[in-house]
PDB file of C-alpha atoms in Angstrom:
ATOM      1  CA  MET C 168     -76.675  78.299 138.871  1.00 46.00           C
ATOM      2  CA  PRO C 169     -78.087  80.964 136.553  1.00 53.00           C
ATOM      3  CA  ASN C 170     -81.560  82.345 137.087  1.00 61.00           C
ATOM      4  CA  PRO C 171     -84.041  80.025 135.287  1.00 65.00           C
ATOM      5  CA  ALA C 172     -85.161  83.004 133.203  1.00 62.00           C
ATOM      6  CA  HIS C 173     -81.578  83.435 131.961  1.00 73.00           C
ATOM      7  CA  ARG C 174     -80.650  79.812 131.327  1.00 82.00           C
ATOM      8  CA  ALA C 175     -81.657  79.954 127.681  1.00 85.00           C
ATOM      9  CA  GLY C 176     -79.413  82.956 127.042  1.00 83.00           C
ATOM     10  CA  VAL C 177     -76.492  81.295 128.824  1.00 84.00           C
ATOM     11  CA  ALA C 178     -77.042  78.145 126.749  1.00 90.00           C
ATOM     12  CA  TRP C 179     -77.059  80.196 123.526  1.00 89.00           C
ATOM     13  CA  LEU C 180     -73.788  81.870 124.500  1.00 86.00           C
ATOM     14  CA  LEU C 181     -72.106  78.577 125.410  1.00 90.00           C
ATOM     15  CA  ALA C 182     -73.308  77.161 122.104  1.00 93.00           C
ATOM     16  CA  ASP C 183     -71.712  80.137 120.326  1.00 90.00           C
ATOM     17  CA  MET C 184     -68.393  79.523 122.109  1.00 90.00           C
ATOM     18  CA  ALA C 185     -68.474  75.807 121.232  1.00 94.00           C
ATOM     19  CA  LEU C 186     -69.262  76.460 117.563  1.00 94.00           C
ATOM     20  CA  VAL C 187     -66.627  79.189 117.199  1.00 91.00           C
ATOM     21  CA  THR C 188     -64.030  76.989 118.930  1.00 93.00           C
ATOM     22  CA  VAL C 189     -64.669  74.153 116.497  1.00 95.00           C
ATOM     23  CA  MET C 190     -64.440  76.665 113.629  1.00 94.00           C
ATOM     24  CA  THR C 191     -61.042  77.907 114.856  1.00 94.00           C
ATOM     25  CA  VAL C 192     -59.786  74.316 115.007  1.00 94.00           C
ATOM     26  CA  LEU C 193     -60.844  73.785 111.393  1.00 95.00           C
ATOM     27  CA  VAL C 194     -59.229  77.112 110.365  1.00 94.00           C
ATOM     28  CA  LYS C 195     -55.988  76.042 112.012  1.00 93.00           C
ATOM     29  CA  ILE C 196     -56.075  72.704 110.205  1.00 94.00           C
ATOM     30  CA  GLU C 197     -56.868  74.125 106.760  1.00 94.00           C
ATOM     31  CA  GLY C 198     -54.621  77.164 107.293  1.00 93.00           C
ATOM     32  CA  ALA C 199     -51.630  74.899 106.850  1.00 88.00           C
ATOM     33  CA  THR C 200     -52.738  74.231 103.252  1.00 93.00           C
ATOM     34  CA  TYR C 201     -54.701  77.240 102.038  1.00 94.00           C
ATOM     35  CA  PRO C 202     -53.986  81.007 102.249  1.00 94.00           C
ATOM     36  CA  ALA C 203     -55.852  82.836 104.986  1.00 94.00           C
ATOM     37  CA  ILE C 204     -57.570  85.164 102.511  1.00 94.00           C
ATOM     38  CA  GLN C 205     -58.893  82.187 100.566  1.00 95.00           C
ATOM     39  CA  LEU C 206     -60.433  80.807 103.762  1.00 94.00           C
ATOM     40  CA  VAL C 207     -61.916  84.236 104.567  1.00 94.00           C
ATOM     41  CA  PHE C 208     -63.420  84.500 101.069  1.00 95.00           C
ATOM     42  CA  ILE C 209     -65.031  81.072 101.304  1.00 93.00           C
ATOM     43  CA  ARG C 210     -66.366  81.938 104.738  1.00 90.00           C
ATOM     44  CA  SER C 211     -67.755  85.212 103.419  1.00 91.00           C
ATOM     45  CA  LEU C 212     -69.602  83.442 100.596  1.00 90.00           C
ATOM     46  CA  ILE C 213     -71.514  81.333 103.100  1.00 87.00           C
ATOM     47  CA  GLY C 214     -72.504  84.512 104.943  1.00 85.00           C
ATOM     48  CA  LEU C 215     -73.433  86.210 101.668  1.00 88.00           C
ATOM     49  CA  VAL C 216     -75.862  83.458 100.771  1.00 87.00           C
ATOM     50  CA  SER C 217     -77.586  83.746 104.160  1.00 82.00           C
ATOM     51  CA  ILE C 218     -77.713  87.570 104.084  1.00 84.00           C
ATOM     52  CA  LEU C 219     -79.107  88.018 100.542  1.00 86.00           C
ATOM     53  CA  PRO C 220     -82.802  88.018 101.576  1.00 87.00           C
ATOM     54  CA  LEU C 221     -82.049  90.684 104.198  1.00 83.00           C
ATOM     55  CA  ALA C 222     -79.980  92.680 101.704  1.00 84.00           C
ATOM     56  CA  TRP C 223     -82.921  92.698  99.295  1.00 87.00           C
ATOM     57  CA  ARG C 224     -85.406  93.824 101.968  1.00 88.00           C
ATOM     58  CA  LYS C 225     -83.075  96.594 103.149  1.00 84.00           C
ATOM     59  CA  ARG C 226     -81.852  97.660  99.685  1.00 86.00           C
ATOM     60  CA  ARG C 227     -83.299 101.189  99.961  1.00 87.00           C
ATOM     61  CA  ALA C 228     -81.690 101.771 103.360  1.00 84.00           C
ATOM     62  CA  VAL C 229     -78.374 100.389 102.100  1.00 83.00           C
ATOM     63  CA  TRP C 230     -78.295 102.609  99.000  1.00 86.00           C
ATOM     64  CA  GLY C 231     -79.582 105.556 100.999  1.00 83.00           C
ATOM     65  CA  THR C 232     -76.922 105.488 103.701  1.00 82.00           C
ATOM     66  CA  ARG C 233     -75.263 108.855 104.359  1.00 81.00           C
ATOM     67  CA  GLN C 234     -71.981 107.285 105.574  1.00 84.00           C
ATOM     68  CA  PRO C 235     -70.707 105.144 102.681  1.00 85.00           C
ATOM     69  CA  LEU C 236     -67.032 105.977 103.316  1.00 89.00           C
ATOM     70  CA  ARG C 237     -67.296 105.077 106.991  1.00 89.00           C
ATOM     71  CA  HIS C 238     -68.981 101.794 106.058  1.00 88.00           C
ATOM     72  CA  LEU C 239     -66.173 101.097 103.575  1.00 91.00           C
ATOM     73  CA  PHE C 240     -63.488 101.827 106.165  1.00 92.00           C
ATOM     74  CA  ARG C 241     -65.212  99.625 108.717  1.00 90.00           C
ATOM     75  CA  VAL C 242     -65.509  96.710 106.304  1.00 92.00           C
ATOM     76  CA  ALA C 243     -61.885  97.154 105.256  1.00 94.00           C
ATOM     77  CA  CYS C 244     -60.821  96.991 108.908  1.00 94.00           C
ATOM     78  CA  ASN C 245     -63.001  93.928 109.484  1.00 91.00           C
ATOM     79  CA  THR C 246     -61.509  92.259 106.433  1.00 94.00           C
ATOM     80  CA  ILE C 247     -57.941  92.849 107.541  1.00 95.00           C
ATOM     81  CA  ALA C 248     -58.747  91.779 111.088  1.00 94.00           C
ATOM     82  CA  LEU C 249     -60.309  88.517 109.903  1.00 93.00           C
ATOM     83  CA  ILE C 250     -57.418  87.717 107.596  1.00 95.00           C
ATOM     84  CA  CYS C 251     -54.971  88.460 110.413  1.00 96.00           C
ATOM     85  CA  ASN C 252     -56.971  86.258 112.789  1.00 94.00           C
ATOM     86  CA  PHE C 253     -57.021  83.318 110.371  1.00 94.00           C
ATOM     87  CA  THR C 254     -53.274  83.751 109.748  1.00 94.00           C
ATOM     88  CA  ALA C 255     -52.604  83.790 113.496  1.00 94.00           C
ATOM     89  CA  LEU C 256     -54.766  80.702 114.103  1.00 92.00           C
ATOM     90  CA  ALA C 257     -52.750  78.762 111.528  1.00 91.00           C
ATOM     91  CA  ALA C 258     -49.405  79.787 113.050  1.00 91.00           C
ATOM     92  CA  LEU C 259     -49.914  80.041 116.826  1.00 90.00           C
ATOM     93  CA  PRO C 260     -51.440  77.929 119.622  1.00 90.00           C
ATOM     94  CA  LEU C 261     -55.182  78.502 119.927  1.00 90.00           C
ATOM     95  CA  VAL C 262     -54.946  79.634 123.536  1.00 86.00           C
ATOM     96  CA  LEU C 263     -52.289  82.237 122.688  1.00 88.00           C
ATOM     97  CA  VAL C 264     -54.409  83.775 119.921  1.00 90.00           C
ATOM     98  CA  ASN C 265     -57.404  83.801 122.259  1.00 86.00           C
ATOM     99  CA  ALA C 266     -55.340  85.358 125.039  1.00 84.00           C
ATOM    100  CA  ILE C 267     -54.087  88.189 122.817  1.00 87.00           C
ATOM    101  CA  GLY C 268     -57.666  88.734 121.677  1.00 85.00           C
ATOM    102  CA  PHE C 269     -58.660  89.607 125.265  1.00 78.00           C
ATOM    103  CA  SER C 270     -56.751  92.871 124.794  1.00 81.00           C
ATOM    104  CA  ARG C 271     -59.292  94.172 122.256  1.00 81.00           C
ATOM    105  CA  PRO C 272     -61.566  95.931 124.800  1.00 75.00           C
ATOM    106  CA  LEU C 273     -58.509  97.758 126.071  1.00 78.00           C
ATOM    107  CA  VAL C 274     -57.453  98.870 122.570  1.00 85.00           C
ATOM    108  CA  VAL C 275     -61.027  99.941 121.792  1.00 82.00           C
ATOM    109  CA  LEU C 276     -60.888 102.120 124.878  1.00 81.00           C
ATOM    110  CA  LEU C 277     -57.760 103.893 123.660  1.00 83.00           C
ATOM    111  CA  PHE C 278     -59.172 104.410 120.167  1.00 86.00           C
ATOM    112  CA  ALA C 279     -62.450 105.705 121.624  1.00 83.00           C
ATOM    113  CA  ALA C 280     -60.578 108.355 123.582  1.00 83.00           C
ATOM    114  CA  TRP C 281     -58.323 109.281 120.638  1.00 84.00           C
ATOM    115  CA  LEU C 282     -60.720 109.132 117.664  1.00 83.00           C
ATOM    116  CA  LEU C 283     -64.118 109.783 119.205  1.00 80.00           C
ATOM    117  CA  GLY C 284     -63.100 112.023 122.075  1.00 82.00           C
ATOM    118  CA  GLU C 285     -64.915 109.834 124.600  1.00 78.00           C
ATOM    119  CA  ARG C 286     -64.258 110.647 128.244  1.00 80.00           C
ATOM    120  CA  ILE C 287     -62.420 107.783 129.945  1.00 76.00           C
ATOM    121  CA  THR C 288     -62.655 107.439 133.710  1.00 79.00           C
ATOM    122  CA  ARG C 289     -59.593 107.068 135.897  1.00 82.00           C
ATOM    123  CA  VAL C 290     -60.685 103.538 136.777  1.00 81.00           C
ATOM    124  CA  ARG C 291     -60.680 102.525 133.124  1.00 77.00           C
ATOM    125  CA  TRP C 292     -57.255 104.073 132.511  1.00 82.00           C
ATOM    126  CA  ILE C 293     -55.858 102.063 135.447  1.00 84.00           C
ATOM    127  CA  GLY C 294     -57.587  98.910 134.230  1.00 81.00           C
ATOM    128  CA  THR C 295     -56.162  99.464 130.739  1.00 79.00           C
ATOM    129  CA  ALA C 296     -52.652  99.847 132.137  1.00 83.00           C
ATOM    130  CA  VAL C 297     -52.981  96.642 134.153  1.00 83.00           C
ATOM    131  CA  GLY C 298     -54.430  94.810 131.146  1.00 80.00           C
ATOM    132  CA  PHE C 299     -51.551  95.839 128.912  1.00 82.00           C
ATOM    133  CA  ALA C 300     -49.173  94.643 131.613  1.00 86.00           C
ATOM    134  CA  GLY C 301     -50.844  91.233 131.176  1.00 83.00           C
ATOM    135  CA  ILE C 302     -50.198  91.380 127.429  1.00 82.00           C
ATOM    136  CA  LEU C 303     -46.524  92.203 128.061  1.00 82.00           C
ATOM    137  CA  ILE C 304     -46.312  89.177 130.361  1.00 84.00           C
ATOM    138  CA  ILE C 305     -47.738  86.935 127.609  1.00 81.00           C
ATOM    139  CA  LEU C 306     -45.341  88.368 125.028  1.00 80.00           C
ATOM    140  CA  ALA C 307     -42.323  88.450 127.369  1.00 77.00           C
ATOM    141  CA  PRO C 308     -38.952  87.840 125.621  1.00 69.00           C
ATOM    142  CA  GLY C 309     -38.240  84.142 125.668  1.00 71.00           C
ATOM    143  CA  ALA C 310     -41.874  83.243 126.349  1.00 68.00           C
ATOM    144  CA  VAL C 311     -43.022  83.804 122.757  1.00 72.00           C
ATOM    145  CA  ILE C 312     -40.843  83.868 119.677  1.00 78.00           C
ATOM    146  CA  TRP C 313     -41.633  86.808 117.392  1.00 81.00           C
ATOM    147  CA  SER C 314     -43.188  85.680 114.120  1.00 87.00           C
ATOM    148  CA  TRP C 315     -45.599  86.725 111.389  1.00 90.00           C
ATOM    149  CA  GLY C 316     -48.267  84.771 113.262  1.00 91.00           C
ATOM    150  CA  LEU C 317     -47.758  86.891 116.363  1.00 92.00           C
ATOM    151  CA  ALA C 318     -47.797  90.071 114.287  1.00 94.00           C
ATOM    152  CA  ALA C 319     -51.040  88.874 112.683  1.00 95.00           C
ATOM    153  CA  ALA C 320     -52.624  88.250 116.115  1.00 93.00           C
ATOM    154  CA  LEU C 321     -51.779  91.793 117.187  1.00 93.00           C
ATOM    155  CA  GLY C 322     -52.995  93.122 113.828  1.00 96.00           C
ATOM    156  CA  ALA C 323     -56.338  91.381 114.354  1.00 94.00           C
ATOM    157  CA  VAL C 324     -56.713  93.220 117.656  1.00 92.00           C
ATOM    158  CA  VAL C 325     -55.805  96.635 116.216  1.00 94.00           C
ATOM    159  CA  PHE C 326     -57.974  96.453 113.083  1.00 95.00           C
ATOM    160  CA  GLY C 327     -60.813  94.704 114.903  1.00 90.00           C
ATOM    161  CA  SER C 328     -60.805  97.557 117.425  1.00 89.00           C
ATOM    162  CA  LEU C 329     -60.868 100.142 114.628  1.00 92.00           C
ATOM    163  CA  ALA C 330     -63.905  98.394 113.178  1.00 89.00           C
ATOM    164  CA  VAL C 331     -65.654  98.575 116.567  1.00 84.00           C
ATOM    165  CA  ILE C 332     -64.946 102.327 116.728  1.00 86.00           C
ATOM    166  CA  GLN C 333     -66.622 102.789 113.350  1.00 86.00           C
ATOM    167  CA  ILE C 334     -69.698 100.996 114.648  1.00 80.00           C
ATOM    168  CA  ARG C 335     -69.811 103.357 117.624  1.00 79.00           C
ATOM    169  CA  ALA C 336     -69.509 106.310 115.261  1.00 82.00           C
ATOM    170  CA  MET C 337     -72.501 104.965 113.293  1.00 82.00           C
ATOM    171  CA  ALA C 338     -74.736 104.420 116.347  1.00 73.00           C
ATOM    172  CA  SER C 339     -77.760 105.774 114.481  1.00 77.00           C
ATOM    173  CA  GLU C 340     -77.371 103.384 111.527  1.00 78.00           C
ATOM    174  CA  ASP C 341     -79.771 100.494 111.098  1.00 79.00           C
ATOM    175  CA  THR C 342     -78.291  97.249 112.488  1.00 74.00           C
ATOM    176  CA  ALA C 343     -79.450  95.313 109.432  1.00 79.00           C
ATOM    177  CA  VAL C 344     -77.648  97.806 107.165  1.00 83.00           C
ATOM    178  CA  LEU C 345     -74.441  97.271 109.165  1.00 83.00           C
ATOM    179  CA  MET C 346     -74.803  93.506 108.688  1.00 82.00           C
ATOM    180  CA  VAL C 347     -75.421  93.809 104.942  1.00 86.00           C
ATOM    181  CA  PHE C 348     -72.454  96.135 104.385  1.00 88.00           C
ATOM    182  CA  TYR C 349     -70.217  93.825 106.425  1.00 86.00           C
ATOM    183  CA  THR C 350     -71.137  90.588 104.662  1.00 87.00           C
ATOM    184  CA  VAL C 351     -71.311  91.944 101.109  1.00 89.00           C
ATOM    185  CA  GLY C 352     -68.237  94.128 101.591  1.00 90.00           C
ATOM    186  CA  LEU C 353     -66.217  91.238 102.971  1.00 91.00           C
ATOM    187  CA  SER C 354     -66.983  89.133  99.917  1.00 92.00           C
ATOM    188  CA  VAL C 355     -66.182  91.968  97.479  1.00 92.00           C
ATOM    189  CA  LEU C 356     -62.931  93.024  99.138  1.00 94.00           C
ATOM    190  CA  THR C 357     -61.548  89.474  99.412  1.00 95.00           C
ATOM    191  CA  ALA C 358     -62.653  88.169  95.998  1.00 94.00           C
ATOM    192  CA  ILE C 359     -59.770  89.438  93.848  1.00 94.00           C
ATOM    193  CA  PRO C 360     -56.958  88.849  96.379  1.00 94.00           C
ATOM    194  CA  ALA C 361     -58.316  85.331  97.017  1.00 95.00           C
ATOM    195  CA  PHE C 362     -58.344  84.643  93.271  1.00 94.00           C
ATOM    196  CA  VAL C 363     -54.718  85.810  92.961  1.00 95.00           C
ATOM    197  CA  VAL C 364     -53.430  83.425  95.640  1.00 95.00           C
ATOM    198  CA  TRP C 365     -56.050  80.719  95.122  1.00 95.00           C
ATOM    199  CA  GLN C 366     -54.920  77.153  95.756  1.00 94.00           C
ATOM    200  CA  PRO C 367     -56.879  74.358  94.114  1.00 95.00           C
ATOM    201  CA  VAL C 368     -59.116  72.770  96.726  1.00 94.00           C
ATOM    202  CA  ALA C 369     -59.026  69.023  97.072  1.00 93.00           C
ATOM    203  CA  ALA C 370     -62.457  67.438  96.926  1.00 93.00           C
ATOM    204  CA  GLY C 371     -62.006  66.046 100.425  1.00 93.00           C
ATOM    205  CA  ASP C 372     -61.333  69.525 101.848  1.00 94.00           C
ATOM    206  CA  TRP C 373     -64.516  71.193 100.638  1.00 94.00           C
ATOM    207  CA  PRO C 374     -66.702  69.879 103.472  1.00 94.00           C
ATOM    208  CA  THR C 375     -64.291  71.311 106.034  1.00 94.00           C
ATOM    209  CA  LEU C 376     -63.998  74.669 104.232  1.00 93.00           C
ATOM    210  CA  LEU C 377     -67.739  74.982 103.925  1.00 92.00           C
ATOM    211  CA  ALA C 378     -68.136  73.962 107.578  1.00 93.00           C
ATOM    212  CA  ILE C 379     -65.978  76.959 108.580  1.00 92.00           C
ATOM    213  CA  GLY C 380     -68.497  79.316 106.987  1.00 89.00           C
ATOM    214  CA  VAL C 381     -71.528  77.472 108.323  1.00 90.00           C
ATOM    215  CA  LEU C 382     -70.141  77.324 111.877  1.00 92.00           C
ATOM    216  CA  ALA C 383     -69.321  81.046 111.763  1.00 87.00           C
ATOM    217  CA  GLN C 384     -72.921  81.863 110.758  1.00 84.00           C
ATOM    218  CA  LEU C 385     -74.456  79.532 113.318  1.00 89.00           C
ATOM    219  CA  GLY C 386     -72.166  80.977 115.991  1.00 87.00           C
ATOM    220  CA  GLN C 387     -73.236  84.498 115.092  1.00 80.00           C
ATOM    221  CA  TYR C 388     -76.895  83.454 115.310  1.00 84.00           C
ATOM    222  CA  CYS C 389     -76.364  81.903 118.745  1.00 87.00           C
ATOM    223  CA  PHE C 390     -74.505  85.020 119.915  1.00 82.00           C
ATOM    224  CA  LEU C 391     -77.312  87.318 118.791  1.00 73.00           C
ATOM    225  CA  ARG C 392     -79.974  85.068 120.376  1.00 80.00           C
ATOM    226  CA  ALA C 393     -78.060  85.086 123.656  1.00 83.00           C
ATOM    227  CA  TYR C 394     -77.914  88.882 123.847  1.00 72.00           C
ATOM    228  CA  GLN C 395     -81.503  89.261 122.665  1.00 69.00           C
ATOM    229  CA  THR C 396     -82.824  87.143 125.542  1.00 76.00           C
ATOM    230  CA  THR C 397     -80.437  87.821 128.437  1.00 78.00           C
ATOM    231  CA  PRO C 398     -78.969  91.001 130.002  1.00 72.00           C
ATOM    232  CA  THR C 399     -75.408  91.839 129.072  1.00 63.00           C
ATOM    233  CA  SER C 400     -74.461  91.967 132.751  1.00 60.00           C
ATOM    234  CA  ILE C 401     -75.233  88.240 132.989  1.00 69.00           C
ATOM    235  CA  LEU C 402     -73.477  87.193 129.797  1.00 71.00           C
ATOM    236  CA  ALA C 403     -70.382  89.418 129.736  1.00 64.00           C
ATOM    237  CA  PRO C 404     -68.495  87.575 132.513  1.00 65.00           C
ATOM    238  CA  LEU C 405     -69.130  84.261 130.753  1.00 71.00           C
ATOM    239  CA  GLY C 406     -67.109  85.552 127.789  1.00 71.00           C
ATOM    240  CA  TYR C 407     -63.980  84.760 129.763  1.00 71.00           C
ATOM    241  CA  LEU C 408     -64.806  81.044 129.439  1.00 77.00           C
ATOM    242  CA  SER C 409     -63.622  81.236 125.803  1.00 81.00           C
ATOM    243  CA  ILE C 410     -60.062  80.835 127.099  1.00 80.00           C
ATOM    244  CA  VAL C 411     -61.105  77.503 128.622  1.00 82.00           C
ATOM    245  CA  PHE C 412     -62.696  76.380 125.350  1.00 88.00           C
ATOM    246  CA  ALA C 413     -59.551  77.373 123.440  1.00 88.00           C
ATOM    247  CA  SER C 414     -57.252  75.622 125.927  1.00 87.00           C
ATOM    248  CA  VAL C 415     -59.222  72.357 125.804  1.00 89.00           C
ATOM    249  CA  ALA C 416     -59.550  72.442 122.013  1.00 91.00           C
ATOM    250  CA  GLY C 417     -55.848  73.216 121.554  1.00 91.00           C
ATOM    251  CA  TYR C 418     -54.865  70.307 123.818  1.00 90.00           C
ATOM    252  CA  LEU C 419     -57.287  67.756 122.342  1.00 92.00           C
ATOM    253  CA  ALA C 420     -56.758  68.679 118.667  1.00 91.00           C
ATOM    254  CA  PHE C 421     -53.100  69.639 118.588  1.00 92.00           C
ATOM    255  CA  GLY C 422     -51.561  68.632 121.912  1.00 92.00           C
ATOM    256  CA  GLU C 423     -50.966  72.304 122.806  1.00 89.00           C
ATOM    257  CA  ILE C 424     -50.230  73.080 126.458  1.00 87.00           C
ATOM    258  CA  PRO C 425     -50.422  76.744 127.570  1.00 84.00           C
ATOM    259  CA  THR C 426     -47.212  78.175 128.990  1.00 84.00           C
ATOM    260  CA  LEU C 427     -47.086  79.529 132.526  1.00 86.00           C
ATOM    261  CA  THR C 428     -46.516  83.074 131.195  1.00 86.00           C
ATOM    262  CA  THR C 429     -49.601  82.801 129.005  1.00 84.00           C
ATOM    263  CA  ILE C 430     -51.739  81.573 131.939  1.00 86.00           C
ATOM    264  CA  PHE C 431     -50.407  84.285 134.253  1.00 88.00           C
ATOM    265  CA  GLY C 432     -50.846  87.005 131.613  1.00 84.00           C
ATOM    266  CA  VAL C 433     -54.433  85.905 130.957  1.00 82.00           C
ATOM    267  CA  ILE C 434     -55.188  86.016 134.687  1.00 86.00           C
ATOM    268  CA  VAL C 435     -53.827  89.589 134.861  1.00 86.00           C
ATOM    269  CA  ILE C 436     -55.940  90.691 131.842  1.00 80.00           C
ATOM    270  CA  LEU C 437     -59.111  89.065 133.216  1.00 79.00           C
ATOM    271  CA  ILE C 438     -58.571  90.687 136.620  1.00 84.00           C
ATOM    272  CA  ALA C 439     -58.149  94.080 134.907  1.00 81.00           C
ATOM    273  CA  LEU C 440     -61.300  93.666 132.805  1.00 74.00           C
ATOM    274  CA  ARG C 441     -63.472  92.293 135.586  1.00 77.00           C
ATOM    275  CA  SER C 442     -62.326  94.679 138.318  1.00 82.00           C
ATOM    276  CA  THR C 443     -62.838  97.659 135.999  1.00 78.00           C
ATOM    277  CA  SER C 444     -66.407  96.550 135.288  1.00 73.00           C
ATOM    278  CA  ILE C 445     -67.158  96.030 138.992  1.00 79.00           C
ATOM    279  CA  LEU C 446     -65.699  99.378 140.072  1.00 79.00           C
ATOM    280  CA  GLU C 447     -67.518 101.311 137.340  1.00 71.00           C
ATOM    281  CA  ALA C 448     -70.809  99.571 138.172  1.00 72.00           C
ATOM    282  CA  ALA C 449     -70.340 100.538 141.810  1.00 77.00           C
ATOM    283  CA  ALA C 450     -69.635 104.159 140.821  1.00 73.00           C
ATOM    284  CA  LEU C 451     -72.825 104.278 138.733  1.00 68.00           C
ATOM    285  CA  ARG C 452     -74.867 102.907 141.627  1.00 76.00           C
ATOM    286  CA  ARG C 453     -73.474 105.584 143.930  1.00 76.00           C
ATOM    287  CA  GLN C 454     -74.376 108.283 141.386  1.00 72.00           C
ATOM    288  CA  ALA C 455     -77.913 106.901 141.032  1.00 67.00           C
ATOM    289  CA  THR C 456     -78.491 106.769 144.807  1.00 66.00           C
ATOM    290  CA  PRO C 457     -80.072 109.991 146.092  1.00 60.00           C
ATOM    291  CA  PRO C 458     -78.203 111.664 148.961  1.00 57.00           C
ATOM    292  CA  ASP C 459     -79.438 111.083 152.488  1.00 55.00           C
ATOM    293  CA  ASP C 460     -80.630 114.452 153.877  1.00 53.00           C
ATOM    294  CA  ARG C 461     -81.030 113.284 157.438  1.00 47.00           C
TER     295      ARG C 461
END
């Protein structure tokens, strides 16, 4: 049982997972009818409405940013990643998309070393190698048929990781400014492409499409509340429960049953991520412990 002081944060995080899982189910349902970029645009409009008051309060900081090109590149990467993710959700089992998404921390690590020159410990390099072995197990020939949906899932990981790297490079930027650029930029960048491929929306589909945007915003709020009230060390391991949420939702909504290779690959990835965190935490504790002079 979690510490009573941390129960609220755990509850917020579980609420985030539940809301995002329901959203992905709706995206998968509507993705069979509407283009992914149209769904992303509608989702972004919901976020835009909620962010407008913040955008107005932070207008001077937004206009005064010294890194407009980096903001633009980050938003472009986010946009591509979200479109890829929605495309993958419509084409692949939910648990498979979620499993591939677990590789993002590993890809971020590689980009951090390459683009930011961050020093990567030997433990992390080993963990990354093991994690990618898990991805290869999931994508083993015969286990998964190559498709545009699979390419989209991998694209979501790559471009999502690039977006994270841009955030690291803008560590000194105001968090609210990052949020405003993301939400406004997402709406602007998807508006014209969405108009080009726009499919008329049936009246009965509007509640579902609007729910996608609302659930995404509510999920983001729950996620932020969780990390505002509870240490990351408590919440991070719970992130692995998202694979359980995805598996249950996929089975109940679409009758999807994870393959043995997917399950085994996910186990390998989770072992790599968790063991790396434990070993690095142990190394930091050893460094912080003063030597015994006796």
